[in-house]
């Protein structure tokens, strides 16, 4: 009996020990080793913080930048990407930062950027999007590679061909006329232009892509806006493995897919 009890105790302890070693390897030893190797090559950056990397620093910098009024001018870099602006000035044009445990080599030298973009030897694979971004935009051109990329590129080229864009002109004109007609009721009042042009963009997409008005696809655009807000809030948060997404995100994604499928089916029926 004592041997069986020892086995019952030993198995969970062994499992816990292996899991602990793997956790420390992934979240401590490997990041510190990468940081040391790049430092030896002259590439510096903000130091790695256990589990969070530099995410807390990034979130704090962005919050501070957005809390201050923006100066009149075209230099928006310090406000839009305050962490990149700060670290380029501090560590140089190329530096190492950390998105959780994932190392990120940030480059801003034009020649290096050209080399990475050319990617003739396929040495630079596309970054896998975070779960929030993939839920929002799906597997689009920016994330897929190989045959999928070729197929989607052909579809995109056809949709944005000169003749295809010319055929969209009446729908765009109708959307703008609708907006201008609505503005006639705002004489003497302030207009929130950002919201108005957001609605105009949604209206144009609805008319050209689905042949319907914005009101018919309003639920889709509202859910996309909610997903975008959720994505922005979680962009620099460290996600613990095995922890699932919140129910709000999952429900929003399910509803978004259902409504999108419904409108796509209607559009296909109209085409065929």
Coordinates of C-alpha atoms in Angstrom, one line a residue:
X1 CA 0.0 0.0 0.0
X2 CA 2.8 2.3 0.8
X3 CA 4.3 1.8 -2.6
X4 CA 1.0 2.6 -4.3
X5 CA 0.7 5.8 -2.2
X6 CA 4.3 6.8 -3.2
X7 CA 3.4 6.3 -6.9
X8 CA 0.2 8.4 -6.5
X9 CA 2.2 11.2 -5.0
X10 CA 5.2 10.8 -7.3
X11 CA 3.2 11.0 -10.6
X12 CA 1.6 14.4 -9.9
X13 CA 4.8 15.8 -8.5
X14 CA 6.7 14.7 -11.5
X15 CA 4.1 16.3 -13.8
X16 CA 4.2 19.5 -11.8
X17 CA 8.0 19.6 -11.9
X18 CA 8.2 19.1 -15.7
X19 CA 5.5 21.8 -16.2
X20 CA 7.4 24.2 -13.9
X21 CA 10.7 23.6 -15.7
X22 CA 9.0 24.2 -19.1
X23 CA 7.3 27.4 -17.8
X24 CA 10.6 28.8 -16.4
X25 CA 12.4 27.9 -19.7
X26 CA 9.8 29.6 -21.9
X27 CA 9.2 32.6 -19.7
X28 CA 12.6 33.3 -18.2
X29 CA 15.6 31.4 -19.5
X30 CA 14.9 31.6 -23.3
X31 CA 14.0 35.4 -23.3
X32 CA 17.1 36.3 -21.2
X33 CA 19.3 34.2 -23.5
X34 CA 17.9 35.9 -26.6
X35 CA 18.4 39.3 -25.0
X36 CA 22.0 38.4 -24.1
X37 CA 22.8 37.2 -27.6
X38 CA 21.4 40.3 -29.3
X39 CA 23.1 42.6 -26.8
X40 CA 26.4 40.9 -27.7
X41 CA 25.7 41.9 -31.4
X42 CA 25.1 45.5 -30.4
X43 CA 21.3 45.4 -30.5
X44 CA 19.9 46.8 -27.3
X45 CA 16.5 47.6 -26.0
X46 CA 14.2 47.8 -22.9
X47 CA 15.0 44.9 -20.5
X48 CA 12.7 41.9 -20.5
X49 CA 10.2 41.7 -17.6
X50 CA 9.1 38.3 -16.4
X51 CA 5.9 37.2 -18.2
X52 CA 4.8 40.6 -19.3
X53 CA 7.8 41.6 -21.3
X54 CA 7.5 45.3 -22.1
X55 CA 3.7 45.3 -22.4
X56 CA 3.1 47.2 -19.2
X57 CA 5.5 49.9 -20.2
X58 CA 3.9 50.2 -23.7
X59 CA 0.4 50.4 -22.2
X60 CA 1.6 53.1 -19.7
X61 CA 3.3 55.2 -22.4
X62 CA 0.2 55.0 -24.7
X63 CA -2.1 56.0 -21.8
X64 CA 0.1 59.0 -21.0
X65 CA 0.3 60.1 -24.6
X66 CA -3.4 60.0 -25.1
X67 CA -4.1 61.8 -21.9
X68 CA -2.4 64.9 -23.1
X69 CA -3.9 67.3 -25.8
X70 CA -2.3 66.9 -29.2
X71 CA -0.2 69.7 -30.6
X72 CA -1.2 71.3 -33.9
X73 CA 1.1 69.8 -36.5
X74 CA 1.8 66.8 -38.6
X75 CA 4.2 65.0 -36.2
X76 CA 1.8 62.4 -34.8
X77 CA 4.5 59.7 -34.3
X78 CA 5.1 60.4 -30.6
X79 CA 1.3 60.2 -30.0
X80 CA 0.4 57.2 -32.1
X81 CA 3.4 55.0 -31.2
X82 CA 5.0 56.6 -28.2
X83 CA 6.9 53.5 -27.1
X84 CA 8.6 53.1 -30.5
X85 CA 9.4 56.8 -30.7
X86 CA 10.9 56.7 -27.2
X87 CA 13.0 53.6 -27.7
X88 CA 14.3 54.6 -31.1
X89 CA 15.7 57.8 -29.6
X90 CA 17.1 55.8 -26.6
X91 CA 18.4 52.6 -28.1
X92 CA 18.9 53.5 -31.8
X93 CA 17.2 52.8 -35.1
X94 CA 17.1 49.1 -34.5
X95 CA 16.3 47.7 -31.1
X96 CA 14.8 44.6 -29.3
X97 CA 11.5 44.8 -27.4
X98 CA 9.2 42.2 -25.9
X99 CA 5.6 41.4 -26.5
X100 CA 5.1 39.1 -23.5
X101 CA 7.7 36.4 -24.1
X102 CA 8.0 37.0 -27.8
X103 CA 11.0 38.9 -28.9
X104 CA 10.4 41.7 -31.5
X105 CA 13.3 43.2 -33.5
X106 CA 12.2 46.7 -34.5
X107 CA 14.0 48.1 -37.5
X108 CA 13.7 51.6 -38.9
X109 CA 16.7 51.8 -41.3
X110 CA 15.3 52.0 -44.9
X111 CA 17.8 49.6 -46.4
X112 CA 17.0 46.9 -43.8
X113 CA 13.3 47.5 -44.3
X114 CA 13.7 47.0 -48.1
X115 CA 15.6 43.7 -47.5
X116 CA 12.9 42.4 -45.2
X117 CA 10.1 43.4 -47.5
X118 CA 11.8 41.9 -50.5
X119 CA 12.3 38.6 -48.6
X120 CA 13.7 36.9 -51.6
X121 CA 15.0 33.9 -49.7
X122 CA 11.8 33.6 -47.6
X123 CA 13.8 34.0 -44.5
X124 CA 11.2 36.3 -42.9
X125 CA 7.8 34.5 -42.4
X126 CA 4.8 36.6 -41.7
X127 CA 4.0 37.2 -38.1
X128 CA 1.1 35.1 -36.8
X129 CA -1.7 37.5 -35.8
X130 CA -2.9 37.6 -32.2
X131 CA -6.1 35.8 -31.4
X132 CA -7.9 39.2 -31.1
X133 CA -6.7 40.4 -34.5
X134 CA -7.5 37.1 -36.3
X135 CA -11.0 37.2 -34.8
X136 CA -11.5 40.7 -36.1
X137 CA -10.1 40.5 -39.6
X138 CA -9.8 36.8 -40.3
X139 CA -7.2 35.2 -42.5
X140 CA -6.6 38.0 -45.0
X141 CA -3.7 38.9 -47.3
X142 CA -1.7 40.3 -44.5
X143 CA -1.5 37.0 -42.6
X144 CA -1.7 34.1 -45.2
X145 CA 1.1 32.8 -47.4
X146 CA 1.7 30.5 -50.3
X147 CA -1.3 29.4 -52.5
X148 CA -3.8 31.1 -50.2
X149 CA -2.0 34.4 -50.6
X150 CA -2.0 34.0 -54.4
X151 CA -5.7 33.1 -54.5
X152 CA -6.7 36.1 -52.3
X153 CA -4.4 38.4 -54.2
X154 CA -6.2 37.5 -57.5
X155 CA -9.6 38.1 -55.9
X156 CA -8.4 41.5 -54.6
X157 CA -7.0 42.5 -57.9
X158 CA -10.3 41.7 -59.6
X159 CA -12.3 43.7 -57.0
X160 CA -10.0 46.8 -57.3
X161 CA -9.5 46.7 -61.0
X162 CA -10.1 49.9 -62.8
X163 CA -13.3 48.8 -64.5
X164 CA -14.6 47.3 -61.2
X165 CA -14.0 50.6 -59.5
X166 CA -15.8 52.5 -62.2
X167 CA -18.8 50.4 -61.7
X168 CA -18.8 51.4 -58.0
X169 CA -19.0 55.1 -58.8
X170 CA -22.9 55.3 -58.8
X171 CA -23.1 53.6 -55.4
X172 CA -20.4 56.0 -54.0
X173 CA -22.2 59.1 -55.4
X174 CA -25.5 57.9 -53.9
X175 CA -23.9 57.4 -50.5
X176 CA -22.4 60.9 -50.6
X177 CA -25.7 62.5 -51.7
X178 CA -27.4 60.7 -48.8
X179 CA -24.9 62.2 -46.4
X180 CA -25.1 65.7 -47.8
X181 CA -28.9 65.6 -47.7
X182 CA -28.7 64.7 -44.0
X183 CA -26.3 67.5 -43.4
X184 CA -28.9 70.0 -44.6
X185 CA -30.7 69.4 -41.3
X186 CA -27.5 70.3 -39.4
X187 CA -27.4 74.0 -40.5
X188 CA -26.1 76.1 -37.6
X189 CA -25.1 73.0 -35.6
X190 CA -21.8 71.3 -35.0
X191 CA -21.1 68.1 -36.9
X192 CA -18.9 65.3 -35.7
X193 CA -17.0 64.7 -38.9
X194 CA -15.2 61.5 -37.8
X195 CA -18.5 59.8 -37.1
X196 CA -20.1 61.1 -40.3
X197 CA -17.3 59.8 -42.5
X198 CA -17.2 56.5 -40.6
X199 CA -20.9 56.1 -41.5
X200 CA -20.2 57.2 -45.1
X201 CA -17.4 54.5 -45.3
X202 CA -19.8 51.9 -44.0
X203 CA -22.5 53.0 -46.4
X204 CA -20.2 52.7 -49.4
X205 CA -19.0 49.3 -48.3
X206 CA -22.5 48.1 -47.8
X207 CA -23.7 49.3 -51.3
X208 CA -20.6 48.2 -53.2
X209 CA -20.0 44.8 -51.5
X210 CA -23.5 43.7 -50.6
X211 CA -25.8 45.8 -52.6
X212 CA -27.6 47.0 -49.5
X213 CA -27.8 50.2 -47.4
X214 CA -25.8 50.7 -44.2
X215 CA -28.9 50.2 -42.1
X216 CA -29.3 46.6 -43.3
X217 CA -25.8 45.7 -42.3
X218 CA -25.7 48.0 -39.3
X219 CA -25.4 45.0 -36.9
X220 CA -22.3 43.8 -38.6
X221 CA -20.6 47.2 -38.4
X222 CA -21.6 47.7 -34.8
X223 CA -20.2 44.3 -33.9
X224 CA -17.0 45.0 -35.9
X225 CA -16.6 48.3 -33.9
X226 CA -17.1 46.4 -30.6
X227 CA -14.5 43.7 -31.7
X228 CA -12.1 46.5 -32.6
X229 CA -12.5 48.1 -29.2
X230 CA -11.9 44.8 -27.5
X231 CA -8.9 44.1 -29.6
X232 CA -7.4 47.6 -28.8
X233 CA -7.9 47.0 -25.1
X234 CA -6.2 43.6 -25.2
X235 CA -3.5 44.5 -27.7
X236 CA -0.7 44.9 -25.1
X237 CA -2.0 42.5 -22.5
X238 CA -0.2 39.3 -21.8
X239 CA -2.4 36.3 -22.4
X240 CA -1.7 33.3 -20.1
X241 CA -1.7 30.0 -22.0
X242 CA -4.8 27.8 -21.6
X243 CA -6.9 30.7 -20.6
X244 CA -9.8 31.0 -23.0
X245 CA -11.2 34.2 -24.4
X246 CA -14.0 35.9 -22.5
X247 CA -17.6 35.0 -23.3
X248 CA -18.3 38.5 -24.7
X249 CA -15.6 38.1 -27.3
X250 CA -16.8 34.7 -28.3
X251 CA -20.4 35.7 -28.5
X252 CA -19.5 38.7 -30.6
X253 CA -17.5 36.6 -33.0
X254 CA -20.3 34.0 -33.4
X255 CA -22.9 36.7 -34.1
X256 CA -20.6 38.5 -36.5
X257 CA -20.0 35.3 -38.4
X258 CA -23.8 34.5 -38.6
X259 CA -24.7 38.0 -39.8
X260 CA -21.8 38.0 -42.3
X261 CA -22.8 34.6 -43.7
X262 CA -26.4 35.8 -44.0
X263 CA -25.5 38.9 -46.0
X264 CA -23.0 37.0 -48.2
X265 CA -25.7 34.4 -49.0
X266 CA -28.1 37.2 -50.0
X267 CA -25.4 38.8 -52.2
X268 CA -24.6 35.5 -53.9
X269 CA -28.3 34.9 -54.6
X270 CA -28.6 38.3 -56.2
X271 CA -25.6 37.5 -58.4
X272 CA -26.7 34.1 -59.5

